[in-house]
């Protein structure tokens, strides 16, 4: 029996373990240490102890992660918008720059390329930097000036493009001034003729006429049976004599003197001179015809000299006569002078092209400036959105790192969750004790937490009753008292166990098992250590009565009973527990029958709490149900008419909301029962209506329990129903 105000007044904190030997079971324990959820198959998952705390941490991290991800999504969406605008502006930029007569086309023409110049990010960036150097005030004037200058430069470049630079001919090759003298001297020189036989003279004359190569032919001919010329038979003697003669002639031809002469002939070089490119004639360069004529004379003279020198190589024993007209030296000098004149003309012609590269560079720069100013506004839009998107990168990266750290925390907590040590064996042992069945309700290890089984089948969360949840919580509570202790060490230390409404919300069918279980635990606590204590708080008189019997079963020591009412804690006699219901019923009847308020009633508990306590006992002892069920059970209210049914259903809900637990909400409802009755008359009206309701349900019960009961008066109170 408790009151929310007293809990606040004495600052009893909602914790489960104050010190190592003090344990508290309450709704706060259940909220903090027990958590029921469902998996993807809607089956029940229960978290116990630190599992719940760890899971709450995981939930907090996941909630934080969701918030971070939402922020990240928002930033990514914002960045995506910037990038979309950036890409749109870039696409427009590229379209303008790639257009005919646009930047790319102009750059192609300036550089004389076949294809338009590629437009890429570097080009766009370059044009942006150029445009940024020009202020808005200078923009218009600068733009017009640059366009005029650009057109002028392109026109000049076009003029140059109509013509081509003439190729430069190779340099004319110089010849020695004594060339002709050297040639004449070589042709006149002869080798002294050796003494030969008539046959050898004949061979030598043939060589002088035909050249030295004839010796090889003669050598081949004499191998035959007959001479190929005169058909004379060639016997071995003749063949041997001919070989001797050929060898002698050959040896005298190829001697030191002849080698020196041949070397002099080979050392005479008459260089060829270059022809003029055909472009010279097309451009009508002066002196081209004269050069061509002289070049022809030079080559004819050169050819004659080379033929004479070749003839001399074959005729070393005789003088070769010079057969030519004109001097090659004189021709060369005229050719060289004409060459110099032409080269001068070509240099002058090509000088106009020497500045083309500079003009190109100027044209490129002007094209860049004009186009940069043309797309200035669009390029700024592109860069502004590009920079805005890039600026978000740092924040996006930071949030991604934060999410990664949160993921790591979740991973760490999940790892710890798997390692959490819960006395699962003790919990299932307690469940078996309560239900007297090891399969009625059982916990088994899951990936996270524990799965709930009933009769070997997983229980869905919607099918798990509040009472079953509370039983699991109660079993876990008693398992942690002796956690990590041997059976012999259980309850040996001095212990204070505090239980707040351990029976509430538990089905009547399971209450027997709970009382039996509590008896077992209480017995171990009290007998384990003489100084151990059990403190039980309840607002249910029936529970108080049953628990008193539990204690009387295993201890001769009389338990202490206290009543909390109106903020005052008063000691109760043990006899009051068994007679309490009857006394409450009579007090309510007396209050309803008196003309003035009964001060004694108000001092004890207040009429509101008194009515509630009496109704709890009545519904439990008589029907084994909760208070609200009194007004809804068809079999119980069969004697009530339709108006009475609706009225009392509403009244019960207004007074008690729900009679299952001692949670903050229900505790608040209970504490407000007294204040709901504004005046004494209204409190009396409530008392009369409740007694009328109970009389309609079971008239004999009231007649037997209330002294001096007046049934006619109670029946008349039915007229108060509106």
XYZ file of C-alpha atoms in Angstrom:
722
model
C 0.000 0.000 0.000
C 1.643 3.175 -1.136
C 1.077 6.712 -2.298
C 2.928 8.569 -5.094
C 3.297 11.705 -2.952
C 5.047 9.814 -0.170
C 7.501 8.313 -2.653
C 8.421 11.817 -3.832
C 8.474 13.195 -0.317
C 11.028 10.727 0.954
C 12.901 10.698 -2.360
C 12.864 6.942 -2.808
C 14.817 6.664 -6.061
C 13.602 4.298 -8.820
C 16.704 2.101 -8.843
C 16.999 -1.650 -8.720
C 20.118 -2.012 -6.612
C 20.973 0.703 -4.101
C 23.883 -1.156 -2.549
C 25.337 -4.626 -2.929
C 22.777 -6.119 -0.480
C 19.628 -4.079 -1.232
C 17.377 -5.084 -4.149
C 14.175 -3.377 -5.280
C 11.504 -4.785 -7.577
C 8.988 -2.325 -9.007
C 7.643 -0.936 -12.258
C 10.871 1.043 -12.448
C 12.855 -2.189 -12.326
C 10.734 -3.620 -15.113
C 11.111 -0.487 -17.219
C 14.875 -0.324 -16.743
C 15.840 -3.981 -16.784
C 13.181 -5.694 -18.930
C 12.386 -4.836 -22.507
C 9.998 -6.753 -24.732
C 10.257 -6.253 -28.490
C 9.516 -8.294 -31.597
C 11.683 -9.557 -34.428
C 10.918 -9.475 -38.149
C 8.565 -12.457 -37.663
C 6.698 -10.611 -34.874
C 7.973 -13.153 -32.340
C 8.812 -11.896 -28.870
C 12.372 -10.887 -28.015
C 13.107 -10.048 -24.376
C 16.128 -8.049 -23.224
C 17.246 -8.561 -19.642
C 19.457 -6.539 -17.318
C 22.336 -4.807 -19.040
C 21.029 -6.170 -22.297
C 18.225 -3.661 -22.056
C 20.685 -0.902 -21.137
C 22.970 -1.894 -23.981
C 20.030 -2.175 -26.358
C 18.891 1.282 -25.279
C 22.361 2.542 -26.089
C 22.154 0.844 -29.463
C 18.740 2.402 -30.003
C 20.129 5.816 -29.062
C 23.052 5.363 -31.437
C 20.726 4.195 -34.183
C 18.429 7.161 -33.574
C 21.464 9.439 -33.676
C 22.558 7.689 -36.863
C 19.114 8.225 -38.392
C 19.348 11.937 -37.572
C 22.845 12.101 -39.039
C 21.688 10.233 -42.129
C 18.764 12.630 -42.506
C 21.171 15.537 -42.271
C 23.488 13.797 -44.710
C 20.598 13.174 -47.108
C 19.655 16.836 -46.846
C 23.229 17.928 -47.566
C 23.532 15.449 -50.422
C 20.251 16.692 -51.834
C 21.471 20.274 -51.492
C 24.757 19.327 -53.118
C 22.885 17.468 -55.834
C 20.899 20.620 -56.594
C 24.111 22.609 -56.870
C 25.646 19.940 -59.088
C 22.535 19.843 -61.246
C 22.739 23.594 -61.774
C 26.487 23.258 -62.314
C 26.000 20.595 -64.989
C 23.220 22.593 -66.636
C 25.415 25.710 -66.790
C 28.339 23.615 -68.028
C 26.192 22.081 -70.760
C 25.083 25.552 -71.889
C 28.690 26.745 -71.803
C 29.885 23.849 -73.917
C 27.062 24.380 -76.399
C 28.016 28.044 -76.869
C 31.775 27.417 -77.016
C 31.409 24.512 -79.463
C 29.049 26.322 -81.827
C 30.110 27.295 -85.352
C 32.097 30.551 -85.208
C 32.323 29.977 -81.465
C 35.464 29.652 -79.358
C 36.347 26.085 -80.432
C 35.770 26.817 -84.120
C 37.779 30.061 -83.981
C 40.619 28.347 -82.131
C 40.671 25.626 -84.790
C 40.977 28.244 -87.557
C 43.700 30.181 -85.737
C 45.767 27.049 -85.164
C 44.960 25.769 -88.650
C 43.602 22.468 -87.344
C 41.120 20.206 -89.112
C 38.803 19.711 -86.155
C 37.376 22.091 -83.602
C 39.385 22.448 -80.415
C 38.132 20.320 -77.518
C 36.114 22.135 -74.836
C 36.868 20.783 -71.356
C 36.969 21.904 -67.725
C 40.402 23.473 -68.158
C 39.134 25.659 -71.023
C 36.097 26.750 -68.989
C 38.315 27.511 -65.981
C 40.754 29.494 -68.148
C 37.956 31.637 -69.615
C 36.520 32.180 -66.129
C 39.848 33.465 -64.786
C 40.169 35.838 -67.765
C 36.671 37.256 -67.226
C 37.241 37.668 -63.479
C 40.154 40.027 -64.182
C 37.758 42.499 -65.812
C 35.403 44.466 -63.582
C 31.750 45.018 -64.429
C 32.442 48.717 -65.141
C 35.129 47.831 -67.683
C 33.180 44.982 -69.194
C 31.306 46.669 -72.057
C 34.165 48.873 -73.282
C 36.699 46.045 -72.997
C 34.392 43.642 -74.810
C 33.932 45.968 -77.822
C 37.642 46.818 -78.079
C 38.666 43.177 -77.931
C 36.156 42.223 -80.629
C 37.483 44.903 -82.995
C 41.084 43.882 -82.372
C 40.204 40.237 -82.837
C 38.550 40.828 -86.236
C 41.568 42.823 -87.386
C 43.990 40.080 -86.357
C 41.939 37.357 -88.008
C 41.862 39.341 -91.257
C 45.646 39.680 -91.217
C 45.984 35.972 -90.504
C 43.642 35.157 -93.374
C 45.849 37.094 -95.822
C 48.864 35.056 -94.742
C 46.826 31.838 -94.988
C 46.090 32.491 -98.681
C 49.819 32.062 -99.489
C 52.392 29.588 -98.274
C 55.965 30.091 -97.227
C 58.428 29.034 -99.935
C 60.742 26.136 -99.134
C 64.463 26.908 -98.865
C 66.675 25.036 -101.359
C 69.749 23.177 -100.116
C 72.966 25.124 -100.227
C 74.906 24.969 -103.499
C 78.004 22.770 -103.229
C 81.382 24.426 -103.683
C 83.976 23.013 -106.156
C 87.737 23.360 -106.181
C 89.186 26.108 -108.451
C 91.827 23.699 -109.861
C 89.275 20.988 -110.641
C 89.649 21.220 -114.402
C 93.470 21.162 -114.219
C 93.319 18.023 -112.101
C 91.027 16.366 -114.627
C 93.269 17.304 -117.624
C 96.383 16.042 -115.848
C 94.798 12.704 -114.977
C 93.573 12.172 -118.522
C 97.029 12.850 -119.958
C 98.962 10.648 -117.549
C 99.898 7.136 -118.736
C 101.578 4.082 -117.210
C 104.845 2.858 -118.784
C 104.202 -0.134 -120.998
C 106.151 -3.289 -119.984
C 107.942 -5.643 -122.456
C 105.410 -8.140 -123.752
C 105.332 -10.860 -126.342
C 103.317 -10.345 -129.476
C 100.484 -12.281 -127.914
C 100.669 -10.184 -124.695
C 100.733 -6.937 -126.764
C 97.604 -8.105 -128.475
C 95.958 -8.799 -125.126
C 97.084 -5.390 -123.815
C 95.628 -3.628 -126.875
C 92.357 -5.422 -126.323
C 92.403 -4.251 -122.678
C 93.172 -0.680 -123.766
C 90.182 -0.805 -126.107
C 87.740 -2.884 -124.099
C 88.922 -2.205 -120.562
C 90.313 -4.437 -117.858
C 87.118 -6.428 -117.493
C 87.930 -8.136 -120.823
C 90.635 -10.139 -119.058
C 88.023 -12.011 -117.073
C 86.067 -12.805 -120.220
C 89.167 -14.123 -122.005
C 89.928 -16.252 -118.952
C 86.497 -17.860 -119.223
C 86.697 -18.318 -123.028
C 89.956 -20.325 -122.957
C 88.345 -22.894 -120.756
C 86.377 -24.057 -123.807
C 87.600 -26.670 -126.367
C 87.495 -24.099 -129.173
C 87.873 -20.347 -129.356
C 84.401 -18.745 -129.460
C 85.674 -16.132 -131.958
C 87.869 -18.023 -134.521
C 86.786 -21.603 -133.607
C 90.417 -22.679 -133.346
C 90.988 -25.701 -131.152
C 92.433 -24.861 -127.756
C 94.625 -27.674 -126.503
C 96.169 -27.821 -123.065
C 99.477 -26.338 -124.116
C 97.817 -23.364 -125.767
C 95.486 -22.956 -122.800
C 98.403 -22.914 -120.373
C 100.347 -20.398 -122.513
C 97.278 -18.118 -122.634
C 96.881 -18.297 -118.838
C 100.493 -17.224 -118.391
C 100.043 -14.260 -120.768
C 96.802 -13.143 -119.122
C 98.387 -13.286 -115.698
C 101.412 -11.241 -116.825
C 99.243 -8.539 -118.443
C 96.941 -8.421 -115.399
C 99.847 -8.211 -112.965
C 101.434 -5.318 -114.880
C 98.177 -3.422 -115.109
C 97.467 -3.715 -111.365
C 100.722 -2.402 -109.946
C 101.688 0.464 -107.649
C 101.748 3.040 -110.413
C 98.368 2.044 -111.760
C 96.910 2.013 -108.228
C 98.110 5.572 -107.647
C 96.588 6.738 -110.901
C 93.270 5.098 -110.094
C 93.324 6.730 -106.703
C 93.837 10.166 -108.275
C 90.867 9.540 -110.583
C 88.682 8.520 -107.596
C 89.696 11.629 -105.649
C 88.292 13.924 -108.325
C 84.743 14.866 -107.115
C 82.400 16.913 -109.279
C 79.400 17.703 -106.989
C 75.856 17.790 -108.289
C 73.898 21.027 -107.659
C 70.290 21.290 -106.382
C 67.261 22.014 -108.508
C 64.808 24.791 -107.576
C 61.383 23.962 -106.045
C 58.480 24.327 -108.458
C 56.903 26.889 -106.083
C 59.601 29.376 -107.181
C 58.248 29.397 -110.725
C 54.638 29.700 -109.468
C 55.522 32.742 -107.417
C 57.588 34.137 -110.355
C 60.791 34.542 -108.400
C 63.417 36.388 -110.516
C 66.484 34.575 -111.992
C 64.799 31.150 -111.803
C 65.061 30.639 -115.605
C 68.725 31.726 -115.644
C 69.548 29.347 -112.790
C 67.768 26.503 -114.583
C 69.749 27.126 -117.779
C 73.104 27.302 -115.985
C 72.266 24.210 -113.955
C 71.633 22.296 -117.195
C 75.011 23.418 -118.634
C 76.752 22.528 -115.388
C 75.273 19.056 -115.338
C 76.159 18.437 -119.018
C 79.754 19.473 -118.367
C 79.858 17.356 -115.213
C 78.542 14.339 -117.092
C 81.241 14.751 -119.814
C 84.015 14.903 -117.207
C 82.710 11.840 -115.396
C 82.569 9.862 -118.666
C 86.191 10.816 -119.493
C 87.352 9.821 -116.026
C 85.563 6.493 -116.354
C 87.246 5.940 -119.738
C 90.612 6.782 -118.182
C 90.167 4.066 -115.556
C 90.078 1.526 -118.364
C 92.894 3.036 -120.388
C 95.731 3.676 -118.011
C 98.484 3.134 -120.688
C 97.173 5.744 -123.132
C 96.207 9.438 -123.117
C 92.447 10.193 -123.096
C 91.654 13.307 -125.153
C 89.497 16.104 -123.539
C 86.275 16.414 -125.544
C 84.202 19.406 -124.276
C 83.415 23.075 -124.775
C 83.223 25.620 -121.914
C 84.715 25.661 -118.435
C 82.826 23.986 -115.549
C 84.468 26.468 -113.174
C 83.036 29.422 -115.070
C 79.609 27.781 -115.218
C 79.736 27.057 -111.438
C 80.588 30.682 -110.630
C 77.650 31.988 -112.673
C 75.366 29.357 -111.089
C 76.502 30.352 -107.587
C 75.889 34.035 -108.238
C 72.418 33.298 -109.614
C 71.682 31.058 -106.588
C 72.551 33.880 -104.184
C 70.237 36.255 -106.041
C 67.361 33.785 -105.874
C 67.969 33.017 -102.185
C 67.769 36.706 -101.387
C 64.437 36.962 -103.224
C 63.059 33.920 -101.351
C 64.127 35.331 -97.968
C 62.312 38.538 -98.757
C 59.228 36.619 -99.855
C 59.191 34.468 -96.714
C 59.834 37.308 -94.309
C 56.123 38.137 -94.319
C 55.415 34.733 -92.839
C 57.925 34.992 -90.018
C 55.446 36.954 -87.887
C 52.587 34.443 -88.324
C 53.258 32.684 -85.024
C 53.049 35.957 -83.140
C 49.828 36.789 -84.957
C 48.470 33.358 -84.053
C 49.289 33.879 -80.390
C 47.635 37.293 -80.444
C 44.582 35.809 -82.158
C 44.366 32.976 -79.589
C 44.521 35.442 -76.686
C 41.941 37.741 -78.283
C 39.616 34.798 -79.002
C 39.925 33.745 -75.350
C 39.122 37.245 -74.110
C 36.151 37.791 -76.431
C 34.596 34.402 -75.591
C 35.388 34.797 -71.877
C 33.430 38.044 -71.849
C 30.646 36.533 -73.967
C 29.980 33.740 -71.444
C 30.999 35.682 -68.315
C 27.595 35.527 -66.578
C 26.973 31.865 -67.467
C 30.488 30.884 -66.426
C 30.001 32.641 -63.091
C 26.790 30.656 -62.520
C 28.684 27.447 -63.291
C 31.553 28.258 -60.914
C 29.298 29.549 -58.108
C 27.332 26.280 -58.073
C 30.508 24.240 -58.465
C 32.115 25.984 -55.484
C 28.935 25.650 -53.398
C 28.839 21.907 -54.118
C 32.528 21.542 -53.239
C 32.132 23.550 -50.033
C 29.609 20.959 -48.822
C 32.125 18.150 -49.351
C 33.898 18.872 -46.069
C 30.658 18.845 -44.084
C 29.447 15.723 -45.919
C 32.748 13.975 -45.251
C 32.552 14.977 -41.588
C 29.014 13.577 -41.211
C 30.016 10.376 -43.016
C 32.882 9.996 -40.553
C 30.473 10.612 -37.668
C 28.117 7.948 -39.051
C 31.067 5.573 -39.405
C 31.987 6.215 -35.742
C 28.365 5.609 -34.708
C 28.384 2.365 -36.708
C 31.524 1.382 -34.824
C 29.820 2.161 -31.514
C 26.789 0.091 -32.562
C 29.123 -2.733 -33.562
C 30.905 -2.521 -30.204
C 27.624 -2.496 -28.253
C 26.277 -5.421 -30.289
C 29.449 -7.343 -29.513
C 29.021 -6.550 -25.800
C 25.333 -7.483 -26.018
C 26.279 -10.954 -27.246
C 28.674 -11.360 -24.301
C 26.192 -10.272 -21.609
C 25.945 -12.955 -18.935
C 22.395 -13.717 -17.862
C 21.462 -16.536 -15.475
C 19.166 -18.093 -18.075
C 19.140 -21.442 -16.335
C 17.867 -19.862 -13.082
C 15.158 -17.880 -14.919
C 13.805 -20.983 -16.666
C 14.003 -22.862 -13.374
C 11.858 -20.161 -11.724
C 9.384 -20.218 -14.634
C 9.049 -23.978 -14.306
C 8.418 -23.576 -10.553
C 5.674 -20.968 -11.096
C 3.826 -22.795 -13.893
C 4.667 -26.290 -12.629
C 5.555 -27.040 -16.247
C 8.988 -26.706 -17.892
C 7.415 -25.930 -21.311
C 4.635 -23.521 -20.329
C 6.953 -20.512 -20.626
C 10.653 -20.682 -21.415
C 13.454 -18.401 -22.602
C 16.046 -19.429 -25.180
C 19.083 -17.539 -26.415
C 18.621 -15.508 -29.615
C 21.005 -13.460 -31.749
C 20.160 -10.492 -29.528
C 18.332 -11.033 -26.245
C 16.155 -14.089 -25.654
C 13.227 -15.639 -27.480
C 10.090 -16.601 -25.563
C 8.683 -20.091 -26.103
C 5.429 -21.599 -24.894
C 4.864 -25.309 -25.360
C 7.840 -25.379 -27.742
C 6.470 -22.627 -29.999
C 7.757 -19.087 -30.249
C 5.334 -16.577 -28.733
C 4.369 -13.497 -30.705
C 4.566 -10.251 -28.763
C 0.851 -9.546 -29.216
C 0.048 -12.918 -27.635
C 2.239 -12.408 -24.563
C 0.055 -11.112 -21.702
C 1.071 -8.394 -19.272
C 0.979 -10.961 -16.493
C 3.387 -13.250 -18.350
C 5.714 -10.325 -18.961
C 5.627 -9.488 -15.252
C 6.329 -13.097 -14.299
C 9.424 -13.130 -16.551
C 10.552 -9.885 -14.909
C 10.000 -11.293 -11.418
C 11.975 -14.445 -12.260
C 14.834 -12.357 -13.633
C 14.778 -10.146 -10.501
C 15.332 -13.114 -8.185
C 17.974 -14.590 -10.511
C 20.220 -11.509 -10.198
C 20.211 -11.543 -6.379
C 22.386 -14.654 -6.416
C 24.087 -14.035 -9.732
C 27.610 -15.503 -9.926
C 27.089 -17.311 -6.627
C 27.114 -21.024 -5.906
C 24.012 -22.718 -4.571
C 25.606 -22.946 -1.130
C 26.282 -19.182 -1.120
C 22.730 -18.166 -2.101
C 21.143 -15.632 0.268
C 23.934 -16.043 2.824
C 24.717 -12.334 2.816
C 22.503 -9.889 4.678
C 19.929 -8.773 2.125
C 16.991 -6.379 1.914
C 14.489 -7.251 -0.817
C 11.819 -4.661 -1.656
C 8.821 -5.730 -3.767
C 6.258 -3.232 -5.038
C 3.021 -4.943 -6.123
C 4.597 -8.228 -7.276
C 1.162 -9.821 -7.889
C -0.605 -7.038 -9.851
C -1.536 -7.755 -13.490
C -0.982 -11.477 -13.001
C -3.873 -13.765 -13.979
C -5.698 -15.412 -11.115
C -4.794 -18.834 -12.524
C -1.090 -18.021 -12.202
C -1.270 -16.299 -8.821
C -1.071 -19.613 -6.957
C 2.224 -20.356 -8.692
C 3.499 -16.852 -7.906
C 2.607 -17.136 -4.207
C 4.288 -20.511 -4.068
C 7.374 -19.117 -5.805
C 7.507 -16.089 -3.471
C 7.159 -18.391 -0.464
C 10.186 -20.355 -1.672
C 12.278 -17.229 -2.237
C 11.184 -15.499 0.994
C 11.986 -18.635 2.972
C 15.506 -18.779 1.494
C 16.062 -15.061 2.170
C 14.932 -15.162 5.799
C 16.550 -18.506 6.622
C 19.738 -17.721 4.714
C 20.667 -14.838 7.006
C 18.945 -13.847 10.266
C 19.347 -10.157 9.432
C 17.808 -10.333 5.939
C 14.460 -8.583 5.448
C 11.630 -8.511 2.909
C 9.574 -5.345 2.371
C 6.365 -5.667 0.329
C 4.164 -2.786 -0.856
C 0.660 -3.406 -2.218
C -2.604 -1.603 -2.665
C -4.548 -4.870 -2.896
C -5.995 -6.118 0.399
C -6.369 -9.603 -1.044
C -2.687 -9.701 -1.945
C -1.802 -8.506 1.552
C -3.912 -11.260 3.083
C -2.389 -13.982 0.859
C 1.174 -12.781 1.487
C 0.569 -12.773 5.241
C -0.361 -16.443 4.926
C 2.805 -17.046 2.872
C 4.959 -15.666 5.674
C 3.068 -17.548 8.355
C 3.817 -20.798 6.506
C 7.590 -20.675 7.066
C 8.240 -18.306 9.980
C 6.871 -17.939 13.498
C 7.972 -14.322 13.602
C 4.979 -12.035 13.141
C 5.335 -9.732 10.057
C 4.846 -6.008 10.553
C 1.946 -4.348 8.693
C 1.574 -0.642 7.915
C -1.147 1.362 6.226
C -0.349 4.487 4.170
C -3.200 6.954 3.941
C -3.351 10.715 3.560
C 0.436 10.809 3.682
C 0.479 9.111 7.089
C 2.029 5.707 7.784
C 0.207 3.870 10.601
C 0.821 0.452 12.043
C -1.855 -2.170 11.477
C -2.809 -5.125 13.625
C -2.618 -8.479 11.959
C -6.284 -9.080 12.747
C -7.176 -6.049 10.621
C -5.864 -7.805 7.548
C -8.491 -10.545 7.656
C -11.256 -8.210 8.880
C -10.223 -5.271 6.725
C -12.635 -5.859 3.859
C -15.638 -6.157 6.128
C -14.631 -3.054 8.076
C -14.137 -1.073 4.854
C -17.569 -2.102 3.605
C -19.211 -1.024 6.848
C -17.339 2.291 6.956
C -18.516 3.131 3.434
C -22.088 2.223 4.363
C -21.915 4.352 7.522
C -20.519 7.272 5.519
C -23.347 6.960 2.988
C -26.001 6.833 5.726
C -24.764 9.763 7.871
C -25.827 13.327 7.303
C -22.352 14.713 8.155
C -18.922 13.506 6.986
C -17.318 10.871 9.140
C -13.997 12.386 10.173
C -12.655 9.005 11.132
C -13.205 7.688 7.624
C -11.348 10.598 6.062
C -8.446 10.303 8.503
C -7.906 6.612 7.807
C -7.678 6.542 4.030
C -10.061 8.921 2.417
C -13.339 7.681 1.029
C -11.961 7.396 -2.516
C -9.121 5.025 -1.592
C -11.408 3.181 0.809
C -13.889 2.495 -1.982
C -11.125 1.378 -4.314
C -9.619 -0.961 -1.716
C -13.004 -2.444 -0.919
C -13.810 -2.982 -4.625
C -10.486 -4.715 -5.207
C -11.143 -7.129 -2.363
C -14.737 -7.685 -3.460
C -13.858 -8.398 -7.105
C -10.965 -10.662 -6.107
C -12.601 -12.650 -3.300
C -16.083 -13.011 -4.815
C -15.382 -13.337 -8.558
C -11.603 -13.588 -9.021
C -11.508 -10.679 -11.474
C -10.428 -7.054 -11.645
C -12.523 -4.069 -10.564
C -13.426 -2.842 -14.048
C -14.525 -6.338 -15.083
C -17.292 -6.101 -12.521
C -19.162 -3.723 -14.820
C -18.455 -5.594 -18.067
C -18.834 -9.308 -17.295
C -22.216 -10.289 -18.812
C -22.862 -13.067 -16.345
C -22.200 -10.799 -13.348
C -24.278 -7.819 -14.541
C -27.181 -9.867 -15.910
C -29.605 -8.249 -13.380
C -28.699 -4.678 -14.455
C -30.824 -2.903 -17.052
C -29.229 -1.209 -20.075
C -29.104 2.241 -18.459
C -27.460 0.871 -15.305
C -24.903 -1.067 -17.326
C -23.782 1.965 -19.296
C -23.688 4.158 -16.174
C -21.575 1.824 -14.010
C -19.175 0.998 -16.865
C -18.506 4.722 -17.247
C -18.197 5.230 -13.504
C -15.648 2.436 -13.085
C -13.444 3.746 -15.881
C -13.621 7.290 -14.568
C -12.660 6.204 -11.070
C -9.986 3.633 -11.747
C -8.929 3.856 -15.415
C -7.387 0.361 -15.242
C -6.825 -1.845 -12.239
C -3.754 -3.778 -13.381
C -0.512 -2.089 -12.265
C 0.942 0.477 -9.977
C 2.499 2.495 -12.788
C 2.866 6.254 -12.628
C -0.322 6.769 -14.664
C -2.443 4.472 -12.532
C -0.872 5.711 -9.326
C -1.882 9.199 -10.370
C -5.422 8.026 -11.069
C -5.670 6.373 -7.686
C -4.374 9.398 -5.844
C -6.915 11.571 -7.603
C -9.924 9.513 -6.559
C -10.446 11.599 -3.438
C -10.035 14.896 -5.233
C -12.531 13.912 -7.913
C -15.310 14.428 -5.353
C -15.504 18.151 -4.976
C -18.042 18.240 -2.140
C -19.175 16.034 0.719
C -22.480 15.442 -1.043
C -20.719 14.125 -4.125
C -18.613 11.775 -2.000
C -21.728 10.460 -0.366
C -23.409 10.093 -3.751
C -20.453 7.990 -4.968
C -20.654 5.770 -1.858
C -24.404 5.237 -2.343
C -24.006 4.402 -6.045
C -21.238 1.860 -5.386
C -23.280 0.153 -2.616
C -26.341 0.107 -4.895
C -24.203 -1.476 -7.644
C -22.898 -4.208 -5.300
C -26.412 -4.832 -3.981
C -27.695 -5.376 -7.529
C -24.884 -7.846 -8.157
C -25.243 -9.799 -4.886
C -27.743 -8.519 -2.363
C -27.186 -11.371 0.081
C -23.486 -10.567 0.330
C -24.176 -7.023 1.579
C -26.890 -8.139 3.941
C -24.518 -10.650 5.584
C -21.482 -8.278 5.868
C -23.023 -4.885 6.761
C -24.405 -4.260 10.267
C -27.942 -2.904 10.469
C -28.271 -3.118 6.693
C -31.381 -1.379 5.263
C -32.143 -2.886 1.874
C -34.980 -0.468 1.068
C -32.702 2.525 1.555
C -29.998 1.009 -0.650
C -32.580 0.201 -3.354
C -33.736 3.831 -3.325
C -30.224 4.984 -4.176
C -30.765 3.644 -7.698
C -32.669 6.868 -8.392
C -29.306 8.715 -8.289
C -28.381 7.181 -11.687
C -28.645 9.866 -14.371
